[in-house]
């Protein structure tokens, strides 16, 4: 997982915690499976960080990316297709940092190599939550002058599923070594994979997480 996005986080302990969570999400394919579900990703991150002692909460917003007089929106009113939900959500930590783990939509419709996650300092300039200059030169701005009512509705609707996914995440934390060993031997590109050994490895939480994947609504903010 490329964690260069954490360079803006000056709190070294928080940066370390976020790097670990991001790496875990990458290992468990959360960014691939749920990256377009910003409501669920933000809720999971807020829950994980809260357990670690941080003041973390979910914040509804929308995003605009401006470059060369053009604007690309995420979650803004009127910019959702038939199967999409209006609105975007991020995780606010200690009222100082904005962490966005729900950028799958940008990878689909803006740039396929867009970062899985971004972080920036809270601007304190309402209604702008934060501004970030991207490597491309574009400016990404998180705004709160319009917040979709779907944010609170979907957070409540997805609560049970998020709890189940986090239960699997907790299992992974307790059995990290067993999971990594299983992943090593089941990697299709790994010439060392041996079925006889694989059958003796403890079942990982990934199996349960894959079953839960179908329970999470397809929500592209």
PDB file of C-alpha atoms in Angstrom:
ATOM      1  CA  UNK A   1       0.000   0.000   0.000  1.00  0.00           C
ATOM      2  CA  UNK A   2       1.404   3.391  -1.003  1.00  0.00           C
ATOM      3  CA  UNK A   3       1.144   5.425   2.198  1.00  0.00           C
ATOM      4  CA  UNK A   4       2.777   8.590   0.897  1.00  0.00           C
ATOM      5  CA  UNK A   5      -0.586  10.276   1.524  1.00  0.00           C
ATOM      6  CA  UNK A   6       0.293  10.230   5.241  1.00  0.00           C
ATOM      7  CA  UNK A   7       3.083  12.773   4.830  1.00  0.00           C
ATOM      8  CA  UNK A   8       0.618  15.496   5.789  1.00  0.00           C
ATOM      9  CA  UNK A   9      -0.113  13.835   9.160  1.00  0.00           C
ATOM     10  CA  UNK A  10       2.335  15.407  11.596  1.00  0.00           C
ATOM     11  CA  UNK A  11       1.257  13.263  14.538  1.00  0.00           C
ATOM     12  CA  UNK A  12       3.700  10.349  14.173  1.00  0.00           C
ATOM     13  CA  UNK A  13       1.625   7.944  16.265  1.00  0.00           C
ATOM     14  CA  UNK A  14      -1.522   8.659  14.254  1.00  0.00           C
ATOM     15  CA  UNK A  15       0.423   8.345  10.999  1.00  0.00           C
ATOM     16  CA  UNK A  16       1.694   4.943  12.126  1.00  0.00           C
ATOM     17  CA  UNK A  17      -1.817   3.787  13.080  1.00  0.00           C
ATOM     18  CA  UNK A  18      -3.246   4.956   9.744  1.00  0.00           C
ATOM     19  CA  UNK A  19      -0.433   3.255   7.837  1.00  0.00           C
ATOM     20  CA  UNK A  20      -1.209  -0.025   9.611  1.00  0.00           C
ATOM     21  CA  UNK A  21      -4.942   0.243   8.931  1.00  0.00           C
ATOM     22  CA  UNK A  22      -4.309   1.108   5.270  1.00  0.00           C
ATOM     23  CA  UNK A  23      -1.950  -1.860   4.898  1.00  0.00           C
ATOM     24  CA  UNK A  24      -4.506  -4.166   6.533  1.00  0.00           C
ATOM     25  CA  UNK A  25      -7.287  -2.888   4.260  1.00  0.00           C
ATOM     26  CA  UNK A  26      -5.018  -3.522   1.278  1.00  0.00           C
ATOM     27  CA  UNK A  27      -4.215  -7.078   2.421  1.00  0.00           C
ATOM     28  CA  UNK A  28      -7.904  -7.821   2.954  1.00  0.00           C
ATOM     29  CA  UNK A  29      -8.856  -6.241  -0.407  1.00  0.00           C
ATOM     30  CA  UNK A  30     -11.153  -3.731   1.326  1.00  0.00           C
ATOM     31  CA  UNK A  31     -10.123  -0.944  -1.059  1.00  0.00           C
ATOM     32  CA  UNK A  32     -10.960  -3.169  -4.021  1.00  0.00           C
ATOM     33  CA  UNK A  33     -14.240  -4.479  -2.584  1.00  0.00           C
ATOM     34  CA  UNK A  34     -15.562  -1.428  -0.741  1.00  0.00           C
ATOM     35  CA  UNK A  35     -13.525   1.511  -2.078  1.00  0.00           C
ATOM     36  CA  UNK A  36     -16.571   2.959  -3.846  1.00  0.00           C
ATOM     37  CA  UNK A  37     -18.666   2.668  -0.665  1.00  0.00           C
ATOM     38  CA  UNK A  38     -17.385   5.785   1.070  1.00  0.00           C
ATOM     39  CA  UNK A  39     -20.061   5.581   3.772  1.00  0.00           C
ATOM     40  CA  UNK A  40     -18.982   2.090   4.869  1.00  0.00           C
ATOM     41  CA  UNK A  41     -15.240   2.788   4.531  1.00  0.00           C
ATOM     42  CA  UNK A  42     -15.477   5.972   6.612  1.00  0.00           C
ATOM     43  CA  UNK A  43     -17.621   4.266   9.244  1.00  0.00           C
ATOM     44  CA  UNK A  44     -15.149   1.370   9.536  1.00  0.00           C
ATOM     45  CA  UNK A  45     -12.156   3.675   9.794  1.00  0.00           C
ATOM     46  CA  UNK A  46     -13.857   5.856  12.419  1.00  0.00           C
ATOM     47  CA  UNK A  47     -14.772   2.780  14.477  1.00  0.00           C
ATOM     48  CA  UNK A  48     -11.232   1.372  14.300  1.00  0.00           C
ATOM     49  CA  UNK A  49      -9.589   4.674  15.263  1.00  0.00           C
ATOM     50  CA  UNK A  50     -12.085   5.282  18.073  1.00  0.00           C
ATOM     51  CA  UNK A  51     -11.107   1.944  19.603  1.00  0.00           C
ATOM     52  CA  UNK A  52      -7.507   3.115  19.481  1.00  0.00           C
ATOM     53  CA  UNK A  53      -8.392   6.179  21.558  1.00  0.00           C
ATOM     54  CA  UNK A  54      -8.803   8.847  18.870  1.00  0.00           C
ATOM     55  CA  UNK A  55     -11.774  11.179  18.513  1.00  0.00           C
ATOM     56  CA  UNK A  56     -12.958   9.904  15.137  1.00  0.00           C
ATOM     57  CA  UNK A  57     -16.262  10.556  13.415  1.00  0.00           C
ATOM     58  CA  UNK A  58     -17.886  10.361   9.998  1.00  0.00           C
ATOM     59  CA  UNK A  59     -18.483  13.628   8.178  1.00  0.00           C
ATOM     60  CA  UNK A  60     -20.788  14.075   5.201  1.00  0.00           C
ATOM     61  CA  UNK A  61     -19.522  16.288   2.390  1.00  0.00           C
ATOM     62  CA  UNK A  62     -18.899  16.405  -1.343  1.00  0.00           C
ATOM     63  CA  UNK A  63     -15.701  16.812  -3.345  1.00  0.00           C
ATOM     64  CA  UNK A  64     -14.698  18.947  -6.282  1.00  0.00           C
ATOM     65  CA  UNK A  65     -11.523  18.514  -8.289  1.00  0.00           C
ATOM     66  CA  UNK A  66     -10.572  21.540 -10.347  1.00  0.00           C
ATOM     67  CA  UNK A  67      -7.995  21.709 -13.126  1.00  0.00           C
ATOM     68  CA  UNK A  68      -7.688  23.784 -16.290  1.00  0.00           C
ATOM     69  CA  UNK A  69     -11.083  25.424 -15.724  1.00  0.00           C
ATOM     70  CA  UNK A  70     -12.761  22.021 -15.476  1.00  0.00           C
ATOM     71  CA  UNK A  71     -14.494  20.576 -12.403  1.00  0.00           C
ATOM     72  CA  UNK A  72     -15.070  16.916 -11.449  1.00  0.00           C
ATOM     73  CA  UNK A  73     -17.502  16.249  -8.592  1.00  0.00           C
ATOM     74  CA  UNK A  74     -17.834  13.388  -6.127  1.00  0.00           C
ATOM     75  CA  UNK A  75     -21.151  13.125  -4.317  1.00  0.00           C
ATOM     76  CA  UNK A  76     -22.530  16.481  -5.387  1.00  0.00           C
ATOM     77  CA  UNK A  77     -26.217  17.157  -5.959  1.00  0.00           C
ATOM     78  CA  UNK A  78     -27.323  16.136  -9.437  1.00  0.00           C
ATOM     79  CA  UNK A  79     -24.110  14.287 -10.297  1.00  0.00           C
ATOM     80  CA  UNK A  80     -25.207  10.715  -9.592  1.00  0.00           C
ATOM     81  CA  UNK A  81     -26.258   8.079 -12.107  1.00  0.00           C
ATOM     82  CA  UNK A  82     -29.333   5.890 -11.668  1.00  0.00           C
ATOM     83  CA  UNK A  83     -27.534   3.291  -9.509  1.00  0.00           C
ATOM     84  CA  UNK A  84     -25.471   5.804  -7.561  1.00  0.00           C
ATOM     85  CA  UNK A  85     -26.125   7.593  -4.296  1.00  0.00           C
ATOM     86  CA  UNK A  86     -25.585  11.308  -3.880  1.00  0.00           C
ATOM     87  CA  UNK A  87     -23.192  12.363  -1.162  1.00  0.00           C
ATOM     88  CA  UNK A  88     -19.715  11.565   0.076  1.00  0.00           C
ATOM     89  CA  UNK A  89     -18.320  10.761   3.515  1.00  0.00           C
ATOM     90  CA  UNK A  90     -14.901  11.012   5.131  1.00  0.00           C
ATOM     91  CA  UNK A  91     -13.407  10.312   8.552  1.00  0.00           C
ATOM     92  CA  UNK A  92     -12.456  13.275  10.751  1.00  0.00           C
ATOM     93  CA  UNK A  93      -9.769  12.512  13.348  1.00  0.00           C
ATOM     94  CA  UNK A  94      -9.222  14.674  16.446  1.00  0.00           C
ATOM     95  CA  UNK A  95     -10.872  17.561  14.549  1.00  0.00           C
ATOM     96  CA  UNK A  96      -7.492  18.056  12.877  1.00  0.00           C
ATOM     97  CA  UNK A  97      -7.263  15.642   9.962  1.00  0.00           C
ATOM     98  CA  UNK A  98      -9.563  14.529   7.183  1.00  0.00           C
ATOM     99  CA  UNK A  99      -8.972  10.940   6.037  1.00  0.00           C
ATOM    100  CA  UNK A 100     -10.672   9.738   2.848  1.00  0.00           C
ATOM    101  CA  UNK A 101     -10.625   5.960   2.258  1.00  0.00           C
ATOM    102  CA  UNK A 102     -13.618   6.019  -0.137  1.00  0.00           C
ATOM    103  CA  UNK A 103     -12.052   7.081  -3.423  1.00  0.00           C
ATOM    104  CA  UNK A 104     -12.983   4.073  -5.550  1.00  0.00           C
ATOM    105  CA  UNK A 105     -15.292   6.238  -7.667  1.00  0.00           C
ATOM    106  CA  UNK A 106     -12.334   8.349  -8.763  1.00  0.00           C
ATOM    107  CA  UNK A 107     -10.411   5.244  -9.777  1.00  0.00           C
ATOM    108  CA  UNK A 108     -13.385   4.219 -11.947  1.00  0.00           C
ATOM    109  CA  UNK A 109     -14.385   7.514 -13.506  1.00  0.00           C
ATOM    110  CA  UNK A 110     -11.533   9.994 -13.089  1.00  0.00           C
ATOM    111  CA  UNK A 111      -8.120   8.260 -13.141  1.00  0.00           C
ATOM    112  CA  UNK A 112      -7.566   4.515 -12.748  1.00  0.00           C
ATOM    113  CA  UNK A 113      -4.294   5.087 -10.876  1.00  0.00           C
ATOM    114  CA  UNK A 114      -5.852   7.523  -8.393  1.00  0.00           C
ATOM    115  CA  UNK A 115      -4.796   6.968  -4.798  1.00  0.00           C
ATOM    116  CA  UNK A 116      -6.855   4.558  -2.684  1.00  0.00           C
ATOM    117  CA  UNK A 117      -6.649   7.002   0.237  1.00  0.00           C
ATOM    118  CA  UNK A 118      -5.888  10.656   0.940  1.00  0.00           C
ATOM    119  CA  UNK A 119      -5.374  12.768   4.034  1.00  0.00           C
ATOM    120  CA  UNK A 120      -5.261  16.489   4.636  1.00  0.00           C
ATOM    121  CA  UNK A 121      -5.431  18.928   7.513  1.00  0.00           C
ATOM    122  CA  UNK A 122      -8.794  20.465   8.341  1.00  0.00           C
ATOM    123  CA  UNK A 123      -8.811  23.957   6.883  1.00  0.00           C
ATOM    124  CA  UNK A 124     -11.041  25.615   9.486  1.00  0.00           C
ATOM    125  CA  UNK A 125     -12.442  27.740   6.673  1.00  0.00           C
ATOM    126  CA  UNK A 126     -16.129  26.734   6.584  1.00  0.00           C
ATOM    127  CA  UNK A 127     -17.603  25.393   4.307  1.00  0.00           C
ATOM    128  CA  UNK A 128     -14.261  24.056   3.065  1.00  0.00           C
ATOM    129  CA  UNK A 129     -13.163  21.029   5.082  1.00  0.00           C
ATOM    130  CA  UNK A 130      -9.803  20.773   3.369  1.00  0.00           C
ATOM    131  CA  UNK A 131      -7.782  21.449   0.224  1.00  0.00           C
ATOM    132  CA  UNK A 132      -5.128  19.275  -1.336  1.00  0.00           C
ATOM    133  CA  UNK A 133      -2.947  19.773  -4.388  1.00  0.00           C
ATOM    134  CA  UNK A 134      -2.641  16.501  -6.285  1.00  0.00           C
ATOM    135  CA  UNK A 135       0.445  15.307  -8.159  1.00  0.00           C
ATOM    136  CA  UNK A 136      -1.341  16.132 -11.410  1.00  0.00           C
ATOM    137  CA  UNK A 137      -1.593  19.776 -10.358  1.00  0.00           C
ATOM    138  CA  UNK A 138      -5.351  19.554  -9.804  1.00  0.00           C
ATOM    139  CA  UNK A 139      -6.839  20.922  -6.586  1.00  0.00           C
ATOM    140  CA  UNK A 140      -9.102  18.616  -4.578  1.00  0.00           C
ATOM    141  CA  UNK A 141     -11.508  20.302  -2.166  1.00  0.00           C
ATOM    142  CA  UNK A 142     -13.836  18.690   0.374  1.00  0.00           C
ATOM    143  CA  UNK A 143     -16.868  20.929   1.000  1.00  0.00           C
ATOM    144  CA  UNK A 144     -19.838  20.962   3.373  1.00  0.00           C
ATOM    145  CA  UNK A 145     -22.034  23.740   1.943  1.00  0.00           C
ATOM    146  CA  UNK A 146     -24.254  20.901   0.672  1.00  0.00           C
ATOM    147  CA  UNK A 147     -24.561  17.520   2.394  1.00  0.00           C
ATOM    148  CA  UNK A 148     -26.753  14.826   0.910  1.00  0.00           C
ATOM    149  CA  UNK A 149     -29.460  13.415   3.221  1.00  0.00           C
ATOM    150  CA  UNK A 150     -28.374   9.999   1.882  1.00  0.00           C
ATOM    151  CA  UNK A 151     -25.239  10.145   4.058  1.00  0.00           C
ATOM    152  CA  UNK A 152     -27.083   9.623   7.352  1.00  0.00           C
ATOM    153  CA  UNK A 153     -29.588   7.245   5.736  1.00  0.00           C
ATOM    154  CA  UNK A 154     -26.908   4.984   4.261  1.00  0.00           C
ATOM    155  CA  UNK A 155     -24.768   5.058   7.407  1.00  0.00           C
ATOM    156  CA  UNK A 156     -27.724   3.723   9.360  1.00  0.00           C
ATOM    157  CA  UNK A 157     -28.700   1.270   6.626  1.00  0.00           C
ATOM    158  CA  UNK A 158     -25.190  -0.205   6.436  1.00  0.00           C
ATOM    159  CA  UNK A 159     -24.555  -0.361  10.182  1.00  0.00           C
ATOM    160  CA  UNK A 160     -25.182  -4.108  10.577  1.00  0.00           C
ATOM    161  CA  UNK A 161     -23.042  -4.990   7.551  1.00  0.00           C
ATOM    162  CA  UNK A 162     -20.228  -2.752   8.729  1.00  0.00           C
ATOM    163  CA  UNK A 163     -20.321  -4.479  12.116  1.00  0.00           C
ATOM    164  CA  UNK A 164     -20.013  -7.890  10.458  1.00  0.00           C
ATOM    165  CA  UNK A 165     -17.118  -6.787   8.271  1.00  0.00           C
ATOM    166  CA  UNK A 166     -15.328  -5.324  11.294  1.00  0.00           C
ATOM    167  CA  UNK A 167     -15.844  -8.601  13.136  1.00  0.00           C
ATOM    168  CA  UNK A 168     -13.886 -10.291  10.358  1.00  0.00           C
ATOM    169  CA  UNK A 169     -11.279  -7.527  10.543  1.00  0.00           C
ATOM    170  CA  UNK A 170     -10.887  -8.164  14.279  1.00  0.00           C
ATOM    171  CA  UNK A 171     -10.412 -11.885  13.577  1.00  0.00           C
ATOM    172  CA  UNK A 172      -7.694 -10.998  11.084  1.00  0.00           C
ATOM    173  CA  UNK A 173      -5.940  -8.906  13.745  1.00  0.00           C
ATOM    174  CA  UNK A 174      -5.896 -11.903  16.097  1.00  0.00           C
ATOM    175  CA  UNK A 175      -4.798 -14.408  13.430  1.00  0.00           C
ATOM    176  CA  UNK A 176      -2.620 -12.219  11.211  1.00  0.00           C
ATOM    177  CA  UNK A 177       0.174 -14.784  10.814  1.00  0.00           C
ATOM    178  CA  UNK A 178      -2.190 -17.611   9.864  1.00  0.00           C
ATOM    179  CA  UNK A 179      -3.856 -15.395   7.285  1.00  0.00           C
ATOM    180  CA  UNK A 180      -0.579 -14.206   5.758  1.00  0.00           C
ATOM    181  CA  UNK A 181       0.712 -17.767   5.533  1.00  0.00           C
ATOM    182  CA  UNK A 182      -2.486 -18.846   3.798  1.00  0.00           C
ATOM    183  CA  UNK A 183      -2.242 -15.895   1.411  1.00  0.00           C
ATOM    184  CA  UNK A 184       1.360 -16.796   0.625  1.00  0.00           C
ATOM    185  CA  UNK A 185       0.539 -20.376  -0.324  1.00  0.00           C
ATOM    186  CA  UNK A 186      -2.674 -19.610  -2.179  1.00  0.00           C
ATOM    187  CA  UNK A 187      -1.184 -16.850  -4.336  1.00  0.00           C
ATOM    188  CA  UNK A 188      -1.687 -18.042  -7.918  1.00  0.00           C
ATOM    189  CA  UNK A 189       1.641 -16.566  -8.987  1.00  0.00           C
ATOM    190  CA  UNK A 190       3.552 -18.266  -6.198  1.00  0.00           C
ATOM    191  CA  UNK A 191       5.414 -21.389  -7.449  1.00  0.00           C
ATOM    192  CA  UNK A 192       5.710 -22.570  -3.832  1.00  0.00           C
ATOM    193  CA  UNK A 193       1.978 -23.105  -3.439  1.00  0.00           C
ATOM    194  CA  UNK A 194       1.328 -26.663  -2.288  1.00  0.00           C
ATOM    195  CA  UNK A 195      -2.292 -27.919  -1.959  1.00  0.00           C
ATOM    196  CA  UNK A 196      -1.350 -30.411   0.756  1.00  0.00           C
ATOM    197  CA  UNK A 197       0.024 -27.612   2.902  1.00  0.00           C
ATOM    198  CA  UNK A 198      -2.788 -25.237   2.098  1.00  0.00           C
ATOM    199  CA  UNK A 199      -5.381 -27.701   3.402  1.00  0.00           C
ATOM    200  CA  UNK A 200      -3.677 -27.684   6.785  1.00  0.00           C
ATOM    201  CA  UNK A 201      -3.557 -23.891   7.162  1.00  0.00           C
ATOM    202  CA  UNK A 202      -6.148 -22.371   9.522  1.00  0.00           C
ATOM    203  CA  UNK A 203      -9.077 -20.842   7.635  1.00  0.00           C
ATOM    204  CA  UNK A 204      -8.683 -17.088   7.453  1.00  0.00           C
ATOM    205  CA  UNK A 205     -11.317 -14.359   8.026  1.00  0.00           C
ATOM    206  CA  UNK A 206     -11.060 -13.467   4.333  1.00  0.00           C
ATOM    207  CA  UNK A 207     -13.404 -16.379   3.530  1.00  0.00           C
ATOM    208  CA  UNK A 208     -16.064 -14.920   5.803  1.00  0.00           C
ATOM    209  CA  UNK A 209     -15.455 -11.417   4.488  1.00  0.00           C
ATOM    210  CA  UNK A 210     -16.008 -12.552   0.899  1.00  0.00           C
ATOM    211  CA  UNK A 211     -19.371 -14.029   1.909  1.00  0.00           C
ATOM    212  CA  UNK A 212     -20.337 -10.694   3.457  1.00  0.00           C
ATOM    213  CA  UNK A 213     -19.351  -8.753   0.340  1.00  0.00           C
ATOM    214  CA  UNK A 214     -22.664  -9.526  -1.345  1.00  0.00           C
ATOM    215  CA  UNK A 215     -24.520  -8.065   1.645  1.00  0.00           C
ATOM    216  CA  UNK A 216     -23.096  -4.573   1.219  1.00  0.00           C
ATOM    217  CA  UNK A 217     -25.134  -2.511  -1.236  1.00  0.00           C
ATOM    218  CA  UNK A 218     -23.305  -1.288  -4.322  1.00  0.00           C
ATOM    219  CA  UNK A 219     -23.064   2.409  -3.512  1.00  0.00           C
ATOM    220  CA  UNK A 220     -20.974   4.683  -5.651  1.00  0.00           C
ATOM    221  CA  UNK A 221     -20.878   8.135  -4.154  1.00  0.00           C
TER     222      UNK A 221
END
